[in-house]
Amino acid sequence: MTAAQRTYWLEHAWLGALPRALGSARAGGNPIGPGVTVAVQDGRITAVHPDTPTPPPGAEVLRGLTIPGLANAHSHAFHRALRSAVQVGSGTFWTWRDVMYATAGRLTPDTYHALARAVYAEMALAGITAVGEFHYVHHAPGGTPYADPNAMGEALLAAAADAGIRITLLDTAYLSSGFGRPPTAHQLRFSDGDADAWATRCSLLKERDHARIGAAVHSVRAVPAEQLATVARWAEERRAPLHVHLSEQTAENDACWEAHGCTPTQLLALHGVLGPRTTGVHNTHLTAEDIALIGGSGTGTCMCPTTERDLADGIGPAAALQNEGSPLSLGSDSHAVIDLLEEARAMELNERLRTRTRGHWTAAALLRAATADGHAALGWGEAGTIEPGALADLTTIALDSVRTAGPLPGLGAETAVFAATAADVRHTVVGGRHVVRDGAHTLVPDVPGALARAVDALRAR
């Protein structure tokens, strides 16, 4: 995934400190540098030279606004097959889940690889350079392990390599259908039986240049309370990221109260799951005590606004969580759309709707959630900035499209977050290698065709 030695000239670049909060963002501003030269050696940035008015000889030119590569901190790749098909009629999260299970039941290692390769290529076209894949479809239908017990996970790792992006495979423990209930027929292929068996299988996965291995608790309803510590300990021993779906639905909160007399957040805290390497996904329906527990432990929050609104989940308390100390990241989750700029915009606009006030995050703070803090949540702490020593992962957004033309370049961050879409991504560079050039994927020549074929292969006959 690395290019030995290259030089890039960025027409405009988003540089400098990346503030999380509104106040610090106002104090520091949004530093946009015109004419920046970036030297790359073996996939890392070795030098950054601002105030370079013209491209040096031999430099690859990135016209537009270049920001650090975007991190998609929460993905279920196979959900991409549901796009539009689940918009017919009405229903709830739970009826949507039934359709999702049917699609999961038709996956094989080969069809999953084909779909994920196309989905990750779509992500690269959207400027995403790293993805956190929350992976729980482990076994064959009925729960029989494949000859390679990690055949499905390996398919995802290979798909990311083929699409040219980084991946953190968040191998997920999914052991029950609810508190005290065994897996349903649909869920048998998700389950390893118990957390010890999950840990044994997961330990067989190996990291590689483009891939890191993390862990996930699907949810408190899917991992018995007495086994939560096993998953947390596996991640702690490896200093690996640990993610968990948390309080996405009020029904989960109600069931947890009935089973344990506490909220899901409190249950995770009791069993040692919360902490700085843990990220709660959604964190939608929380009490004030939950927010304090999450923030006080340094546990991150991954918001997925386009999925949360698509599934009618609700609007989570992102601002309150961040104010308590929870770093924010962003994910496209079910891939109703794949557009991290829209996720960033939606987080701010959702909060405006909820509070009827504007300006909860600046564009710079939202870009930080989509870049540096997203990478940190996935265990790629050396990515997400444009500075010497960082991974050479870059995303360039056009400033001359019908959506982005007009504002001064100094407002590039605001233009990117509040006007641009994934369609405005012009270049994506991963490890110094051009994966998307002038809006075309260099490794997957026909991404729409690849998506259409992969989705069609999973369609019910």
PDB file of C-alpha atoms in Angstrom, residues 50-224:
ATOM      1  CA  PRO A  50       3.695  25.578   3.146  1.00  0.00           C
ATOM      2  CA  ASP A  51       3.768  28.745   1.055  1.00  0.00           C
ATOM      3  CA  THR A  52       4.830  26.946  -2.113  1.00  0.00           C
ATOM      4  CA  PRO A  53       3.166  29.045  -4.821  1.00  0.00           C
ATOM      5  CA  THR A  54       3.830  26.643  -7.711  1.00  0.00           C
ATOM      6  CA  PRO A  55       4.264  22.858  -7.911  1.00  0.00           C
ATOM      7  CA  PRO A  56       7.885  21.677  -7.640  1.00  0.00           C
ATOM      8  CA  PRO A  57       9.209  19.716 -10.647  1.00  0.00           C
ATOM      9  CA  GLY A  58       7.841  16.182 -10.659  1.00  0.00           C
ATOM     10  CA  ALA A  59       5.214  16.802  -7.974  1.00  0.00           C
ATOM     11  CA  GLU A  60       1.739  15.293  -8.336  1.00  0.00           C
ATOM     12  CA  VAL A  61      -0.784  18.127  -8.234  1.00  0.00           C
ATOM     13  CA  LEU A  62      -3.911  17.881  -6.063  1.00  0.00           C
ATOM     14  CA  ARG A  63      -6.217  20.750  -7.003  1.00  0.00           C
ATOM     15  CA  GLY A  64      -8.918  21.697  -4.529  1.00  0.00           C
ATOM     16  CA  LEU A  65      -8.844  21.455  -0.738  1.00  0.00           C
ATOM     17  CA  THR A  66      -6.783  18.581   0.646  1.00  0.00           C
ATOM     18  CA  ILE A  67      -7.566  17.315   4.134  1.00  0.00           C
ATOM     19  CA  PRO A  68      -6.324  14.230   5.981  1.00  0.00           C
ATOM     20  CA  GLY A  69      -7.962  11.034   4.746  1.00  0.00           C
ATOM     21  CA  LEU A  70     -11.425  10.391   6.165  1.00  0.00           C
ATOM     22  CA  ALA A  71     -11.986   7.576   8.677  1.00  0.00           C
ATOM     23  CA  ASN A  72     -15.261   5.645   8.526  1.00  0.00           C
ATOM     24  CA  ALA A  73     -15.368   4.353  12.083  1.00  0.00           C
ATOM     25  CA  HIS A  74     -18.427   2.111  11.752  1.00  0.00           C
ATOM     26  CA  SER A  75     -19.352  -0.096   8.802  1.00  0.00           C
ATOM     27  CA  HIS A  76     -21.387  -3.203   8.110  1.00  0.00           C
ATOM     28  CA  ALA A  77     -20.297  -3.814   4.519  1.00  0.00           C
ATOM     29  CA  PHE A  78     -23.083  -6.232   3.616  1.00  0.00           C
ATOM     30  CA  HIS A  79     -25.770  -3.708   4.581  1.00  0.00           C
ATOM     31  CA  ARG A  80     -24.899  -1.908   1.334  1.00  0.00           C
ATOM     32  CA  ALA A  81     -26.987  -4.572  -0.403  1.00  0.00           C
ATOM     33  CA  LEU A  82     -30.068  -3.189   1.381  1.00  0.00           C
ATOM     34  CA  ARG A  83     -29.812   0.333  -0.029  1.00  0.00           C
ATOM     35  CA  SER A  84     -33.206   1.498  -1.379  1.00  0.00           C
ATOM     36  CA  ALA A  85     -34.691  -2.009  -1.010  1.00  0.00           C
ATOM     37  CA  VAL A  86     -35.597  -1.264   2.626  1.00  0.00           C
ATOM     38  CA  GLN A  87     -37.241   2.075   1.811  1.00  0.00           C
ATOM     39  CA  VAL A  88     -40.464   0.443   0.642  1.00  0.00           C
ATOM     40  CA  GLY A  89     -43.328   0.754   3.120  1.00  0.00           C
ATOM     41  CA  SER A  90     -42.902   1.525   6.802  1.00  0.00           C
ATOM     42  CA  GLY A  91     -41.770  -0.269   9.939  1.00  0.00           C
ATOM     43  CA  THR A  92     -39.217  -0.037  12.731  1.00  0.00           C
ATOM     44  CA  PHE A  93     -35.593  -0.874  13.374  1.00  0.00           C
ATOM     45  CA  TRP A  94     -36.729  -4.376  14.307  1.00  0.00           C
ATOM     46  CA  THR A  95     -38.621  -5.016  11.041  1.00  0.00           C
ATOM     47  CA  TRP A  96     -35.626  -3.621   9.115  1.00  0.00           C
ATOM     48  CA  ARG A  97     -33.461  -6.102  11.027  1.00  0.00           C
ATOM     49  CA  ASP A  98     -35.472  -9.039   9.672  1.00  0.00           C
ATOM     50  CA  VAL A  99     -34.684  -7.968   6.101  1.00  0.00           C
ATOM     51  CA  MET A 100     -31.025  -7.541   7.041  1.00  0.00           C
ATOM     52  CA  TYR A 101     -30.883 -11.057   8.484  1.00  0.00           C
ATOM     53  CA  ALA A 102     -32.208 -12.516   5.225  1.00  0.00           C
ATOM     54  CA  THR A 103     -29.407 -10.812   3.297  1.00  0.00           C
ATOM     55  CA  ALA A 104     -26.793 -11.957   5.811  1.00  0.00           C
ATOM     56  CA  GLY A 105     -28.026 -15.501   5.363  1.00  0.00           C
ATOM     57  CA  ARG A 106     -27.076 -15.476   1.680  1.00  0.00           C
ATOM     58  CA  LEU A 107     -23.456 -14.381   2.165  1.00  0.00           C
ATOM     59  CA  THR A 108     -20.539 -16.681   1.354  1.00  0.00           C
ATOM     60  CA  PRO A 109     -16.839 -15.833   1.590  1.00  0.00           C
ATOM     61  CA  ASP A 110     -16.731 -15.243  -2.178  1.00  0.00           C
ATOM     62  CA  THR A 111     -19.873 -13.120  -2.401  1.00  0.00           C
ATOM     63  CA  TYR A 112     -18.851 -11.187   0.695  1.00  0.00           C
ATOM     64  CA  HIS A 113     -15.454 -10.439  -0.796  1.00  0.00           C
ATOM     65  CA  ALA A 114     -17.016  -9.208  -4.030  1.00  0.00           C
ATOM     66  CA  LEU A 115     -19.501  -6.990  -2.219  1.00  0.00           C
ATOM     67  CA  ALA A 116     -17.015  -5.609   0.302  1.00  0.00           C
ATOM     68  CA  ARG A 117     -14.450  -4.890  -2.406  1.00  0.00           C
ATOM     69  CA  ALA A 118     -17.039  -2.799  -4.239  1.00  0.00           C
ATOM     70  CA  VAL A 119     -18.253  -1.110  -1.052  1.00  0.00           C
ATOM     71  CA  TYR A 120     -14.729  -0.219   0.038  1.00  0.00           C
ATOM     72  CA  ALA A 121     -14.046   1.111  -3.457  1.00  0.00           C
ATOM     73  CA  GLU A 122     -17.157   3.288  -3.090  1.00  0.00           C
ATOM     74  CA  MET A 123     -15.697   4.498   0.211  1.00  0.00           C
ATOM     75  CA  ALA A 124     -12.400   5.378  -1.473  1.00  0.00           C
ATOM     76  CA  LEU A 125     -14.335   7.395  -4.063  1.00  0.00           C
ATOM     77  CA  ALA A 126     -15.885   9.250  -1.104  1.00  0.00           C
ATOM     78  CA  GLY A 127     -12.452  10.115   0.317  1.00  0.00           C
ATOM     79  CA  ILE A 128     -12.421   7.418   2.994  1.00  0.00           C
ATOM     80  CA  THR A 129      -8.944   6.013   3.594  1.00  0.00           C
ATOM     81  CA  ALA A 130      -9.698   3.765   6.604  1.00  0.00           C
ATOM     82  CA  VAL A 131     -12.754   1.795   7.657  1.00  0.00           C
ATOM     83  CA  GLY A 132     -13.778   0.119  10.889  1.00  0.00           C
ATOM     84  CA  GLU A 133     -15.631  -3.043   9.852  1.00  0.00           C
ATOM     85  CA  PHE A 134     -17.930  -4.234  12.640  1.00  0.00           C
ATOM     86  CA  HIS A 135     -17.853  -7.860  11.546  1.00  0.00           C
ATOM     87  CA  TYR A 136     -20.134 -10.537  12.945  1.00  0.00           C
ATOM     88  CA  VAL A 137     -21.055 -12.888  10.051  1.00  0.00           C
ATOM     89  CA  HIS A 138     -18.456 -15.491  11.011  1.00  0.00           C
ATOM     90  CA  HIS A 139     -19.736 -18.946  10.056  1.00  0.00           C
ATOM     91  CA  ALA A 140     -21.763 -20.755   7.436  1.00  0.00           C
ATOM     92  CA  PRO A 141     -25.575 -20.742   7.709  1.00  0.00           C
ATOM     93  CA  GLY A 142     -26.601 -22.884  10.658  1.00  0.00           C
ATOM     94  CA  GLY A 143     -23.411 -21.963  12.520  1.00  0.00           C
ATOM     95  CA  THR A 144     -21.026 -24.528  11.020  1.00  0.00           C
ATOM     96  CA  PRO A 145     -17.496 -23.086  10.903  1.00  0.00           C
ATOM     97  CA  TYR A 146     -15.775 -22.827   7.555  1.00  0.00           C
ATOM     98  CA  ALA A 147     -12.593 -24.875   7.017  1.00  0.00           C
ATOM     99  CA  ASP A 148     -10.815 -21.614   7.743  1.00  0.00           C
ATOM    100  CA  PRO A 149     -12.782 -20.386  10.764  1.00  0.00           C
ATOM    101  CA  ASN A 150     -12.003 -16.789   9.747  1.00  0.00           C
ATOM    102  CA  ALA A 151     -12.889 -17.174   6.069  1.00  0.00           C
ATOM    103  CA  MET A 152     -15.413 -14.341   6.234  1.00  0.00           C
ATOM    104  CA  GLY A 153     -13.059 -11.994   8.063  1.00  0.00           C
ATOM    105  CA  GLU A 154     -10.249 -12.808   5.648  1.00  0.00           C
ATOM    106  CA  ALA A 155     -12.592 -11.966   2.769  1.00  0.00           C
ATOM    107  CA  LEU A 156     -13.069  -8.502   4.255  1.00  0.00           C
ATOM    108  CA  LEU A 157      -9.348  -7.980   4.813  1.00  0.00           C
ATOM    109  CA  ALA A 158      -8.639  -8.965   1.212  1.00  0.00           C
ATOM    110  CA  ALA A 159     -11.445  -6.726  -0.049  1.00  0.00           C
ATOM    111  CA  ALA A 160      -9.961  -3.679   1.677  1.00  0.00           C
ATOM    112  CA  ALA A 161      -6.546  -4.423   0.185  1.00  0.00           C
ATOM    113  CA  ASP A 162      -8.075  -4.797  -3.272  1.00  0.00           C
ATOM    114  CA  ALA A 163      -9.896  -1.470  -2.888  1.00  0.00           C
ATOM    115  CA  GLY A 164      -6.743   0.261  -1.631  1.00  0.00           C
ATOM    116  CA  ILE A 165      -7.918   1.380   1.818  1.00  0.00           C
ATOM    117  CA  ARG A 166      -6.951   0.565   5.393  1.00  0.00           C
ATOM    118  CA  ILE A 167      -9.202  -1.546   7.592  1.00  0.00           C
ATOM    119  CA  THR A 168      -9.625  -2.249  11.259  1.00  0.00           C
ATOM    120  CA  LEU A 169     -11.502  -5.539  11.446  1.00  0.00           C
ATOM    121  CA  LEU A 170     -13.591  -5.250  14.592  1.00  0.00           C
ATOM    122  CA  ASP A 171     -14.245  -8.935  15.098  1.00  0.00           C
ATOM    123  CA  THR A 172     -17.532  -9.082  16.944  1.00  0.00           C
ATOM    124  CA  ALA A 173     -18.763 -11.312  19.743  1.00  0.00           C
ATOM    125  CA  TYR A 174     -22.442 -12.073  19.052  1.00  0.00           C
ATOM    126  CA  LEU A 175     -23.599 -14.928  21.276  1.00  0.00           C
ATOM    127  CA  SER A 176     -27.280 -14.506  22.098  1.00  0.00           C
ATOM    128  CA  SER A 177     -30.506 -13.085  20.727  1.00  0.00           C
ATOM    129  CA  GLY A 178     -31.328 -11.257  23.922  1.00  0.00           C
ATOM    130  CA  PHE A 179     -30.819 -11.378  27.647  1.00  0.00           C
ATOM    131  CA  GLY A 180     -30.828 -15.062  28.570  1.00  0.00           C
ATOM    132  CA  ARG A 181     -31.936 -16.232  25.125  1.00  0.00           C
ATOM    133  CA  PRO A 182     -29.986 -18.383  22.646  1.00  0.00           C
ATOM    134  CA  PRO A 183     -29.307 -17.209  19.099  1.00  0.00           C
ATOM    135  CA  THR A 184     -32.162 -17.403  16.640  1.00  0.00           C
ATOM    136  CA  ALA A 185     -31.813 -19.450  13.471  1.00  0.00           C
ATOM    137  CA  HIS A 186     -30.650 -16.321  11.599  1.00  0.00           C
ATOM    138  CA  GLN A 187     -28.052 -15.569  14.272  1.00  0.00           C
ATOM    139  CA  LEU A 188     -26.431 -18.997  14.473  1.00  0.00           C
ATOM    140  CA  ARG A 189     -23.808 -18.044  11.930  1.00  0.00           C
ATOM    141  CA  PHE A 190     -22.863 -15.047  14.074  1.00  0.00           C
ATOM    142  CA  SER A 191     -22.182 -17.032  17.246  1.00  0.00           C
ATOM    143  CA  ASP A 192     -19.050 -18.831  18.437  1.00  0.00           C
ATOM    144  CA  GLY A 193     -20.969 -20.354  21.356  1.00  0.00           C
ATOM    145  CA  ASP A 194     -19.244 -18.420  24.106  1.00  0.00           C
ATOM    146  CA  ALA A 195     -16.708 -15.635  24.541  1.00  0.00           C
ATOM    147  CA  ASP A 196     -13.778 -17.997  25.087  1.00  0.00           C
ATOM    148  CA  ALA A 197     -14.433 -19.671  21.727  1.00  0.00           C
ATOM    149  CA  TRP A 198     -14.801 -16.223  20.139  1.00  0.00           C
ATOM    150  CA  ALA A 199     -11.410 -15.209  21.583  1.00  0.00           C
ATOM    151  CA  THR A 200      -9.750 -18.402  20.330  1.00  0.00           C
ATOM    152  CA  ARG A 201     -11.018 -17.871  16.789  1.00  0.00           C
ATOM    153  CA  CYS A 202     -10.318 -14.148  16.791  1.00  0.00           C
ATOM    154  CA  SER A 203      -6.737 -14.717  17.948  1.00  0.00           C
ATOM    155  CA  LEU A 204      -6.023 -16.512  14.677  1.00  0.00           C
ATOM    156  CA  LEU A 205      -6.437 -13.282  12.716  1.00  0.00           C
ATOM    157  CA  LYS A 206      -3.165 -11.557  11.833  1.00  0.00           C
ATOM    158  CA  GLU A 207      -2.500  -7.899  11.235  1.00  0.00           C
ATOM    159  CA  ARG A 208      -0.821  -6.704   8.070  1.00  0.00           C
ATOM    160  CA  ASP A 209       0.315  -3.409   6.568  1.00  0.00           C
ATOM    161  CA  HIS A 210      -3.168  -2.261   5.623  1.00  0.00           C
ATOM    162  CA  ALA A 211      -5.095  -4.054   8.378  1.00  0.00           C
ATOM    163  CA  ARG A 212      -5.414  -4.057  12.139  1.00  0.00           C
ATOM    164  CA  ILE A 213      -7.515  -6.349  14.298  1.00  0.00           C
ATOM    165  CA  GLY A 214      -9.828  -5.043  16.980  1.00  0.00           C
ATOM    166  CA  ALA A 215     -12.736  -6.430  18.956  1.00  0.00           C
ATOM    167  CA  ALA A 216     -16.406  -5.651  19.361  1.00  0.00           C
ATOM    168  CA  VAL A 217     -19.263  -6.505  21.662  1.00  0.00           C
ATOM    169  CA  HIS A 218     -22.262  -6.515  19.377  1.00  0.00           C
ATOM    170  CA  SER A 219     -24.474  -5.189  22.172  1.00  0.00           C
ATOM    171  CA  VAL A 220     -25.288  -5.959  25.784  1.00  0.00           C
ATOM    172  CA  ARG A 221     -28.210  -8.063  24.586  1.00  0.00           C
ATOM    173  CA  ALA A 222     -25.916 -10.178  22.373  1.00  0.00           C
ATOM    174  CA  VAL A 223     -23.132 -10.963  24.877  1.00  0.00           C
ATOM    175  CA  PRO A 224     -24.090 -12.344  28.308  1.00  0.00           C
TER     176      PRO A 224
END
